[in-house]
Short mmCIF file of C-alpha atoms and ligand atoms in Angstrom, two decimals:
data_model
loop_
_atom_site.label_atom_id
_atom_site.label_comp_id
_atom_site.label_asym_id
_atom_site.label_seq_id
_atom_site.Cartn_x
_atom_site.Cartn_y
_atom_site.Cartn_z
CA MET A 4 40.80 7.20 -1.74
CA THR A 5 37.52 8.31 -0.19
CA GLN A 6 36.95 12.06 -0.29
CA ALA A 7 34.99 13.97 2.35
CA TRP A 8 31.23 13.49 2.07
CA THR A 9 28.86 16.40 1.41
CA PRO A 10 25.23 16.35 0.23
CA SER A 11 26.56 17.08 -3.27
CA SER A 12 29.71 14.93 -3.32
CA TRP A 13 27.75 12.31 -5.33
CA GLN A 14 28.15 14.65 -8.30
CA PHE A 15 31.80 13.60 -8.59
CA HIS A 16 30.80 9.96 -9.04
CA PRO A 17 29.27 8.25 -12.07
CA ALA A 18 25.49 8.32 -11.69
CA ALA A 19 23.61 5.49 -13.37
CA GLN A 20 19.94 5.73 -14.38
CA GLN A 21 19.59 9.52 -14.38
CA PRO A 22 17.13 11.05 -16.87
CA GLU A 23 18.43 13.26 -19.65
CA TRP A 24 16.77 16.48 -18.59
CA PRO A 25 16.42 18.63 -21.71
CA ASP A 26 16.85 21.92 -19.86
CA GLU A 27 19.48 22.18 -17.11
CA ASP A 28 18.17 25.56 -15.92
CA GLU A 29 14.68 24.18 -15.37
CA LEU A 30 16.15 21.26 -13.48
CA HIS A 31 18.16 23.55 -11.20
CA ALA A 32 15.12 25.75 -10.59
CA ALA A 33 13.01 22.72 -9.57
CA VAL A 34 15.70 21.33 -7.29
CA LYS A 35 16.15 24.74 -5.70
CA THR A 36 12.42 25.03 -5.09
CA ILE A 37 12.38 21.67 -3.31
CA ALA A 38 15.47 22.57 -1.29
CA GLY A 39 13.44 25.47 0.11
CA PHE A 40 10.51 23.25 1.15
CA PRO A 41 10.21 21.68 4.61
CA PRO A 42 11.52 18.13 5.11
CA LEU A 43 8.97 15.32 4.69
CA VAL A 44 10.20 13.35 7.71
CA PHE A 45 12.18 14.19 10.81
CA ALA A 46 15.60 12.85 11.61
CA GLY A 47 14.34 11.57 14.97
CA GLU A 48 11.81 9.35 13.18
CA ALA A 49 14.54 7.89 10.99
CA ARG A 50 16.48 7.12 14.16
CA SER A 51 13.43 5.38 15.68
CA LEU A 52 13.14 3.25 12.56
CA GLN A 53 16.83 2.41 12.75
CA ALA A 54 16.40 1.33 16.37
CA ALA A 55 13.42 -0.83 15.40
CA LEU A 56 15.43 -2.37 12.55
CA GLY A 57 18.25 -2.97 15.02
CA GLN A 58 15.78 -5.24 16.85
CA VAL A 59 15.09 -7.01 13.56
CA SER A 60 18.81 -7.58 12.95
CA ALA A 61 19.06 -9.10 16.42
CA GLY A 62 16.24 -11.54 15.65
CA ASN A 63 13.68 -9.88 17.96
CA ALA A 64 11.37 -8.33 15.37
CA PHE A 65 10.23 -8.74 11.76
CA LEU A 66 10.22 -6.26 8.88
CA LEU A 67 7.20 -5.85 6.62
CA GLN A 68 8.08 -3.50 3.75
CA ALA A 69 5.27 -3.20 1.25
CA GLY A 70 3.51 -1.01 -1.25
CA ASP A 71 3.35 -0.07 -4.90
CA CYS A 72 5.99 -0.88 -7.45
CA ALA A 73 5.61 2.71 -8.58
CA GLU A 74 3.22 5.31 -7.22
CA SER A 75 1.26 7.19 -9.84
CA PHE A 76 0.29 10.84 -10.23
CA ASP A 77 -3.02 9.71 -11.72
CA ASP A 78 -4.08 7.13 -9.18
CA PHE A 79 -3.77 9.39 -6.15
CA SER A 80 -6.70 9.38 -3.75
CA ALA A 81 -7.55 8.92 -0.10
CA ASN A 82 -9.18 5.70 -1.17
CA SER A 83 -6.14 4.04 -2.68
CA ILE A 84 -3.90 5.12 0.20
CA ARG A 85 -6.38 3.80 2.75
CA GLU A 86 -6.78 0.47 0.96
CA LYS A 87 -3.02 -0.02 0.82
CA LEU A 88 -2.68 0.82 4.48
CA ARG A 89 -5.53 -1.48 5.33
CA VAL A 90 -3.92 -4.52 3.74
CA ILE A 91 -0.57 -3.68 5.35
CA LEU A 92 -2.27 -3.51 8.76
CA GLN A 93 -4.02 -6.83 8.15
CA MET A 94 -0.75 -8.48 7.18
CA ALA A 95 0.99 -6.94 10.19
CA VAL A 96 -1.67 -8.23 12.56
CA VAL A 97 -1.41 -11.75 11.18
CA LEU A 98 2.38 -11.69 11.40
CA THR A 99 2.50 -10.14 14.88
CA TYR A 100 -0.10 -12.49 16.25
CA SER A 101 1.38 -15.67 14.85
CA MET A 102 5.08 -14.88 15.27
CA GLY A 103 4.74 -13.17 18.63
CA VAL A 104 7.33 -10.50 17.81
CA PRO A 105 6.88 -6.83 16.86
CA VAL A 106 6.44 -6.17 13.15
CA VAL A 107 8.22 -3.08 11.80
CA LYS A 108 5.95 -1.59 9.14
CA VAL A 109 7.53 0.29 6.25
CA GLY A 110 5.55 1.42 3.20
CA ARG A 111 6.89 1.66 -0.33
CA MET A 112 4.86 4.83 -0.18
CA ALA A 113 4.93 8.62 -0.16
CA GLY A 114 7.85 8.94 -2.56
CA GLN A 115 8.17 5.70 -4.54
CA PHE A 116 7.91 7.32 -7.97
CA ALA A 117 11.14 6.66 -9.84
CA LYS A 118 11.91 3.56 -11.91
CA PRO A 119 15.26 2.36 -13.26
CA ARG A 120 15.13 1.03 -16.81
CA THR A 121 17.04 -1.63 -18.70
CA SER A 122 17.11 0.51 -21.81
CA PRO A 123 17.07 4.35 -21.86
CA THR A 124 14.71 4.33 -24.83
CA GLU A 125 11.65 2.41 -25.91
CA ARG A 126 10.90 1.62 -29.53
CA ILE A 127 7.42 1.13 -30.93
CA GLY A 128 7.31 0.59 -34.68
CA ASP A 129 10.14 2.80 -35.92
CA VAL A 130 9.74 5.48 -33.23
CA ASP A 131 12.29 5.76 -30.41
CA LEU A 132 11.32 7.71 -27.30
CA PRO A 133 12.79 8.01 -23.79
CA ALA A 134 11.70 5.09 -21.60
CA LEU A 135 9.21 5.70 -18.79
CA ARG A 136 11.17 6.48 -15.63
CA GLY A 137 8.19 6.94 -13.33
CA HIS A 138 5.92 9.92 -12.77
CA ILE A 139 8.65 11.87 -11.00
CA VAL A 140 10.35 12.10 -14.43
CA ASN A 141 7.91 11.58 -17.32
CA ASP A 142 4.59 10.05 -18.36
CA LEU A 143 3.60 6.68 -19.76
CA ARG A 144 1.84 7.95 -22.91
CA PHE A 145 3.96 7.11 -25.96
CA ASP A 146 4.46 10.55 -27.47
CA ALA A 147 7.46 12.83 -27.41
CA ALA A 148 5.91 15.44 -25.11
CA ALA A 149 4.82 12.94 -22.46
CA ARG A 150 8.10 11.05 -22.50
CA THR A 151 10.36 14.12 -22.25
CA PRO A 152 11.72 14.39 -18.69
CA ALA A 153 10.00 17.36 -17.03
CA PRO A 154 11.63 18.89 -13.92
CA GLU A 155 8.34 20.29 -12.57
CA ARG A 156 7.44 16.65 -11.91
CA LEU A 157 10.05 16.62 -9.14
CA VAL A 158 8.07 19.35 -7.39
CA GLN A 159 4.80 17.50 -7.94
CA ALA A 160 6.34 14.33 -6.50
CA TYR A 161 7.28 16.29 -3.38
CA HIS A 162 3.71 17.57 -2.96
CA GLN A 163 2.12 14.18 -3.53
CA SER A 164 4.54 12.62 -1.04
CA ALA A 165 3.63 15.30 1.50
CA SER A 166 -0.12 14.67 1.12
CA THR A 167 0.33 10.91 1.23
CA MET A 168 2.50 11.17 4.31
CA ASN A 169 -0.07 13.44 5.94
CA LEU A 170 -2.86 10.95 5.35
CA VAL A 171 -0.73 8.03 6.52
CA ARG A 172 0.01 9.90 9.74
CA ALA A 173 -3.69 10.72 10.18
CA PHE A 174 -4.76 7.11 9.63
CA THR A 175 -2.06 5.54 11.78
CA LYS A 176 -2.36 7.95 14.70
CA GLY A 177 -6.01 9.00 14.48
CA GLY A 178 -7.94 5.81 15.25
CA PHE A 179 -7.98 3.90 11.94
CA ALA A 180 -5.19 1.56 13.06
CA ASP A 181 -6.68 0.89 16.52
CA LEU A 182 -6.54 -2.83 17.32
CA ALA A 183 -10.16 -2.53 18.44
CA ARG A 184 -10.90 -2.15 14.72
CA VAL A 185 -9.24 -5.34 13.45
CA HIS A 186 -12.53 -6.54 12.00
CA ALA A 187 -13.13 -3.31 10.14
CA TRP A 188 -9.94 -3.73 8.07
CA ASN A 189 -11.32 -6.80 6.38
CA GLN A 190 -12.61 -5.48 3.07
CA GLU A 191 -15.68 -7.01 1.56
CA PHE A 192 -14.00 -8.79 -1.33
CA VAL A 193 -11.50 -10.27 1.12
CA ALA A 194 -13.90 -11.13 3.94
CA SER A 195 -15.90 -13.56 1.79
CA SER A 196 -12.80 -15.55 0.82
CA PRO A 197 -10.96 -18.40 2.59
CA GLU A 198 -8.08 -16.14 3.67
CA GLY A 199 -10.62 -13.50 4.74
CA ARG A 200 -12.35 -16.04 6.98
CA ARG A 201 -9.01 -17.17 8.34
CA TYR A 202 -8.28 -13.54 9.14
CA GLU A 203 -11.64 -13.23 10.94
CA ARG A 204 -10.56 -16.01 13.30
CA VAL A 205 -7.37 -14.13 14.21
CA ALA A 206 -9.37 -10.93 14.63
CA ASN A 207 -11.80 -12.74 16.98
CA GLU A 208 -8.94 -13.97 19.10
CA ILE A 209 -7.49 -10.48 19.32
CA ASP A 210 -10.93 -9.21 20.41
CA ARG A 211 -11.02 -11.80 23.14
CA ALA A 212 -7.52 -10.88 24.28
CA LEU A 213 -8.53 -7.21 24.46
CA HIS A 214 -11.63 -8.14 26.47
CA PHE A 215 -9.48 -10.16 28.78
CA MET A 216 -7.10 -7.25 29.32
CA ARG A 217 -10.01 -4.92 30.05
CA ALA A 218 -11.43 -7.43 32.51
CA CYS A 219 -8.07 -7.44 34.25
CA GLY A 220 -8.33 -3.68 34.73
CA ILE A 221 -6.10 -2.51 31.89
CA ASP A 222 -7.39 0.58 30.12
CA THR A 223 -7.20 -0.64 26.53
CA GLU A 224 -9.07 2.36 25.13
CA SER A 225 -6.49 5.05 25.82
CA ASN A 226 -3.34 2.98 25.45
CA PRO A 227 -1.42 4.28 22.39
CA ALA A 228 0.39 0.94 21.98
CA LEU A 229 -2.97 -0.59 21.06
CA GLY A 230 -4.55 2.42 19.39
CA GLN A 231 -1.75 3.55 17.09
CA VAL A 232 0.96 2.22 14.81
CA ASP A 233 4.14 3.55 13.31
CA VAL A 234 4.12 3.13 9.55
CA TYR A 235 7.38 4.41 8.12
CA THR A 236 7.97 5.49 4.52
CA SER A 237 10.60 4.33 2.05
CA HIS A 238 11.49 4.44 -1.62
CA GLU A 239 14.33 3.73 -3.99
CA ALA A 240 16.68 6.73 -3.88
CA LEU A 241 17.13 7.00 -7.62
CA ILE A 242 16.86 10.60 -8.81
CA LEU A 243 19.81 12.13 -7.02
CA GLY A 244 19.00 15.82 -7.50
CA TYR A 245 15.68 15.26 -5.72
CA GLU A 246 17.27 13.32 -2.87
CA GLU A 247 20.00 15.92 -2.42
CA ALA A 248 17.42 18.71 -2.26
CA LEU A 249 15.79 16.95 0.71
CA THR A 250 19.05 16.07 2.46
CA ARG A 251 19.11 18.25 5.56
CA GLN A 252 21.25 18.71 8.61
CA ASP A 253 19.57 17.61 11.83
CA THR A 254 19.69 20.44 14.34
CA LEU A 255 19.80 18.01 17.28
CA THR A 256 22.79 15.93 16.23
CA GLY A 257 24.39 17.92 13.42
CA ARG A 258 24.13 14.82 11.20
CA TRP A 259 22.76 14.79 7.67
CA TYR A 260 19.54 12.94 6.86
CA ASP A 261 17.76 12.39 3.57
CA CYS A 262 14.39 13.72 4.72
CA SER A 263 12.46 12.54 1.64
CA ALA A 264 11.61 9.31 3.53
CA HIS A 265 12.55 7.41 6.66
CA MET A 266 14.37 4.66 4.76
CA LEU A 267 15.97 4.77 1.32
CA TRP A 268 17.25 1.90 -0.73
CA ILE A 269 19.70 1.38 -3.56
CA GLY A 270 18.35 -0.67 -6.43
CA GLU A 271 19.93 -3.57 -8.25
CA ARG A 272 20.76 -1.36 -11.24
CA THR A 273 22.45 1.44 -9.28
CA ARG A 274 24.49 -0.79 -7.02
CA GLN A 275 27.91 0.48 -8.18
CA LEU A 276 30.30 0.63 -5.23
CA ASP A 277 31.96 3.78 -6.49
CA GLY A 278 28.79 5.20 -8.00
CA ALA A 279 26.85 8.31 -7.07
CA HIS A 280 24.03 6.46 -5.30
CA PHE A 281 26.39 4.83 -2.82
CA GLU A 282 28.12 8.15 -2.33
CA LEU A 283 24.94 10.02 -1.41
CA LEU A 284 23.52 7.36 0.88
CA ARG A 285 26.72 6.50 2.70
CA GLY A 286 26.69 10.00 4.21
CA VAL A 287 23.12 10.21 5.49
CA GLY A 288 21.99 8.96 8.88
CA ASN A 289 18.83 7.14 7.66
CA PRO A 290 18.50 3.39 7.66
CA ILE A 291 19.51 2.22 4.18
CA GLY A 292 18.50 -0.75 2.09
CA CYS A 293 20.43 -2.38 -0.71
CA LYS A 294 18.96 -4.82 -3.19
CA VAL A 295 21.06 -7.93 -3.68
CA GLY A 296 20.52 -9.95 -6.85
CA PRO A 297 21.76 -13.40 -7.87
CA THR A 298 25.03 -12.20 -9.40
CA VAL A 299 26.42 -10.65 -6.21
CA GLU A 300 29.44 -12.47 -4.78
CA ALA A 301 30.37 -12.55 -1.11
CA THR A 302 33.40 -10.26 -1.54
CA GLU A 303 31.29 -7.62 -3.26
CA LEU A 304 28.61 -7.88 -0.60
CA LEU A 305 31.17 -7.37 2.16
CA ALA A 306 32.44 -4.28 0.35
CA ILE A 307 28.85 -3.00 0.21
CA CYS A 308 28.40 -3.54 3.96
CA GLU A 309 31.72 -1.88 4.68
CA ARG A 310 30.90 1.14 2.53
CA LEU A 311 27.35 1.71 3.79
CA ASN A 312 27.86 0.70 7.39
CA PRO A 313 31.53 0.91 8.38
CA ALA A 314 30.56 1.49 12.02
CA ARG A 315 28.49 -1.72 12.01
CA LEU A 316 25.43 -0.04 13.50
CA PRO A 317 22.57 -2.52 13.98
CA GLY A 318 19.59 -1.53 11.82
CA ARG A 319 21.56 0.83 9.61
CA LEU A 320 21.73 -1.63 6.70
CA THR A 321 19.03 -3.89 5.32
CA LEU A 322 20.06 -6.33 2.59
CA ILE A 323 17.05 -7.02 0.42
CA THR A 324 17.76 -10.23 -1.46
CA ARG A 325 15.97 -11.02 -4.74
CA MET A 326 17.37 -14.26 -6.07
CA GLY A 327 14.49 -15.90 -7.91
CA ALA A 328 12.63 -18.89 -6.52
CA SER A 329 14.74 -21.60 -8.13
CA HIS A 330 18.20 -20.71 -6.77
CA VAL A 331 17.54 -18.76 -3.63
CA GLU A 332 18.90 -21.28 -1.14
CA GLU A 333 22.21 -22.01 -2.85
CA ARG A 334 22.85 -18.35 -3.74
CA LEU A 335 21.96 -17.02 -0.33
CA ARG A 336 23.80 -19.37 1.98
CA PRO A 337 27.40 -18.28 1.18
CA LEU A 338 26.30 -14.64 1.49
CA LEU A 339 24.69 -15.19 4.88
CA ARG A 340 27.82 -16.91 6.08
CA ALA A 341 30.22 -14.24 4.80
CA VAL A 342 28.28 -11.30 6.24
CA THR A 343 27.81 -13.04 9.59
CA ASP A 344 31.48 -14.01 9.81
CA ALA A 345 32.47 -10.42 9.09
CA GLY A 346 30.35 -9.28 12.02
CA HIS A 347 27.93 -7.06 10.10
CA PRO A 348 24.62 -6.72 11.97
CA VAL A 349 22.36 -6.46 8.92
CA VAL A 350 18.66 -7.00 8.48
CA TRP A 351 18.03 -9.74 5.91
CA ALA A 352 14.84 -9.13 3.98
CA CYS A 353 13.44 -11.21 1.15
CA ASP A 354 12.12 -9.51 -1.98
CA PRO A 355 10.30 -12.47 -3.55
CA MET A 356 8.90 -10.35 -6.39
CA HIS A 357 11.66 -9.05 -8.63
CA GLY A 358 13.46 -12.32 -9.34
CA ASN A 359 10.21 -13.98 -10.40
CA THR A 360 8.76 -11.82 -13.15
CA PHE A 361 7.85 -13.27 -16.54
CA SER A 362 5.59 -12.62 -19.52
CA SER A 363 2.26 -14.41 -19.56
CA ALA A 364 0.89 -16.09 -22.68
CA ASN A 365 -0.97 -12.90 -23.61
CA GLY A 366 2.12 -10.75 -23.15
CA ARG A 367 1.37 -9.31 -19.70
CA LYS A 368 4.25 -8.93 -17.27
CA THR A 369 3.27 -11.10 -14.33
CA ARG A 370 4.38 -13.13 -11.31
CA ASP A 371 3.05 -16.36 -9.90
CA PHE A 372 1.94 -16.47 -6.29
CA ASP A 373 3.50 -19.94 -5.91
CA ASP A 374 6.92 -18.65 -7.04
CA ILE A 375 6.66 -15.81 -4.54
CA VAL A 376 5.89 -18.22 -1.69
CA SER A 377 8.59 -20.57 -2.89
CA GLU A 378 11.28 -17.86 -2.86
CA ILE A 379 10.32 -16.97 0.72
CA ALA A 380 10.41 -20.66 1.66
CA GLY A 381 13.94 -20.98 0.23
CA PHE A 382 14.95 -17.78 2.00
CA VAL A 383 13.74 -19.19 5.33
CA ARG A 384 15.48 -22.55 4.71
CA ALA A 385 18.77 -20.80 3.93
CA HIS A 386 18.56 -18.80 7.15
CA ARG A 387 17.65 -21.87 9.18
CA ALA A 388 20.65 -23.69 7.73
CA GLU A 389 23.05 -20.84 8.53
CA GLY A 390 21.58 -19.96 11.91
CA THR A 391 20.64 -16.42 10.84
CA TRP A 392 17.30 -14.62 11.25
CA PRO A 393 15.00 -14.35 8.21
CA GLY A 394 14.25 -10.76 9.15
CA GLY A 395 11.54 -9.66 6.80
CA ILE A 396 9.82 -9.43 3.46
CA HIS A 397 9.72 -6.69 0.84
CA VAL A 398 6.68 -6.97 -1.41
CA GLU A 399 4.76 -5.09 -4.08
CA LEU A 400 1.05 -4.96 -3.35
CA THR A 401 -2.11 -2.96 -3.53
CA GLY A 402 -5.25 -3.12 -1.41
CA GLU A 403 -7.33 -3.18 -4.56
CA ASN A 404 -8.84 -6.24 -6.22
CA VAL A 405 -6.52 -6.14 -9.23
CA THR A 406 -5.49 -9.07 -11.43
CA GLU A 407 -1.78 -8.63 -12.01
CA CYS A 408 -0.16 -11.64 -10.32
CA LEU A 409 -1.25 -15.20 -11.11
CA GLY A 410 -2.50 -17.73 -8.59
CA GLY A 411 -3.28 -17.37 -4.92
CA ALA A 412 -6.23 -18.94 -3.18
CA ASP A 413 -8.60 -17.27 -5.64
CA LYS A 414 -6.51 -18.52 -8.57
CA VAL A 415 -6.03 -15.57 -10.85
CA LEU A 416 -5.54 -17.20 -14.26
CA ASP A 417 -3.65 -16.15 -17.36
CA SER A 418 -6.97 -15.30 -18.97
CA ASP A 419 -7.96 -13.08 -16.01
CA LEU A 420 -4.97 -10.76 -16.27
CA ASP A 421 -6.72 -8.32 -18.61
CA ASP A 422 -9.66 -7.80 -16.18
CA ARG A 423 -7.98 -5.36 -13.81
CA TYR A 424 -4.36 -4.90 -14.83
CA GLU A 425 -3.70 -1.40 -13.53
CA THR A 426 -0.11 -1.20 -12.39
CA MET A 427 2.18 1.64 -13.46
CA CYS A 428 5.04 -0.80 -13.65
CA ASP A 429 5.44 -4.27 -12.09
CA PRO A 430 2.56 -6.65 -11.23
CA ARG A 431 1.39 -6.34 -7.60
CA LEU A 432 -0.29 -8.76 -5.24
CA ASN A 433 -3.94 -7.88 -4.71
CA GLY A 434 -5.60 -7.63 -1.28
CA ARG A 435 -6.48 -11.32 -1.02
CA GLN A 436 -3.13 -12.56 -2.31
CA SER A 437 -1.36 -10.25 0.15
CA LEU A 438 -3.30 -11.52 3.13
CA ASP A 439 -2.83 -15.09 1.98
CA LEU A 440 0.91 -14.39 1.75
CA ALA A 441 1.01 -13.10 5.33
CA PHE A 442 -0.44 -16.42 6.55
CA ARG A 443 2.09 -18.38 4.47
CA VAL A 444 5.00 -16.33 5.78
CA ALA A 445 3.79 -16.76 9.35
CA GLU A 446 3.67 -20.53 8.82
CA LEU A 447 7.08 -20.66 7.19
CA ILE A 448 8.76 -18.69 9.94
CA SER A 449 7.00 -19.79 13.09
CA GLY A 450 6.40 -23.31 11.86
CA SER A 451 2.79 -23.21 13.05
CA SER A 452 -0.42 -21.81 11.71
CA VAL A 453 -3.08 -19.56 13.14
N1 LIG B 522 1.16 -0.60 18.19
C1 LIG B 522 1.33 -2.02 18.03
C2 LIG B 522 2.11 -2.32 16.75
O1 LIG B 522 2.28 -1.45 15.94
C3 LIG B 522 0.01 -2.78 18.05
C4 LIG B 522 -0.94 -2.42 16.95
C5 LIG B 522 -1.92 -1.47 17.00
C6 LIG B 522 -1.00 -3.02 15.66
N2 LIG B 522 -2.61 -1.44 15.82
C7 LIG B 522 -2.06 -2.37 14.97
C8 LIG B 522 -0.28 -4.04 15.03
C9 LIG B 522 -2.34 -2.69 13.64
C10 LIG B 522 -0.59 -4.35 13.71
C11 LIG B 522 -1.61 -3.69 13.04
O2 LIG B 522 2.55 -3.43 16.57
MN1 LIG B 523 9.05 -3.26 -9.05
#
């Protein structure tokens, strides 16, 4: 029997993947501090995102959700935020231009700090320490002090999210994202490459289109549709005390929203129907994502849809599938059919990253660009076969010129991985690989190339 929902009703459900905080009082003090801080996003913005995602679920728009695997307290600068935004804008332009539909832009940003772990501890030699759970909980360094969960990190995560959000708003509304600047987003190391030159051609065409509009008498300079973008924020809602502290009642509608980000998702490891994560998120008004791995059966997926979106609101629920390149088509098709037959208006997004991770010869955790493209190709084929809309992609990337994923047009090799392997957690696509991917996705979905 389902009990009444409150922002703390999750506490009566089993909560997977929570850190063992050594001091309960410190934890409560930190959570209380955050509960007194202003919300990071407004409920009205979450509703706008839900409306935009409703258009995706209807097949009229495309979702681009992208950013770090895990944000870091150490790598936190205007530079890294700008570079990430820049590559997301470039990808969005390519997708919008070639698909001819609006692209809904959602960053794994401004709050993506927490990581679920397969094992609660990590052993090196004969020392066992708590596993790294992301900078919102503990630090990577392998010593007892760094690995002990520290509640003041929750507060620091709030502050870093607030500054990141502030800069994202400044960049997206203050001129940086103006379509008149399409050329300026092409970073040097990208511009000199094949995908960079391909991007330049799209940018030239957009320039010409803007000229044409101006010649027709349209004021392109002061039109906010051309000069600004909405980039929404999202993260995995993992650490429940933090999420509860930012769950606030909207004064306009009286509804509860998790104001730590516009969109929250439930990860593959916390996808327990009767678990605490479902309980918290079922009660908030934000658009919600749920990761769907290869072991999920149709009946379970329908139960997930029913629990998170009983009212069948378009855009409320995004199913982020991560099947692995080799089985995506056969695994996905029965799920697409079942959800469609049940009348659930979900957004289907493809996470081509998490089902395709492996260890390279020199022991680095990596992913191959070809596997990533091949999972998206299978995803698109499955949707074509079932008559559903391949609504979006969910990818881990950075604007920087890192060497974490193999392949791509510039062929990062096994032996290159050590050059710039900087991720906090999973391997990310670099700027060139990301742009290359946008062109591939555009081809796969619109069947033509630009
Ligand atoms: N506002 C529109 C949009 O978000 C057009 C736009 C302006 C745009 N700047 C952009 C699109 C940068 C992609 C990237 O779609
Ligand atoms: Mn990851």
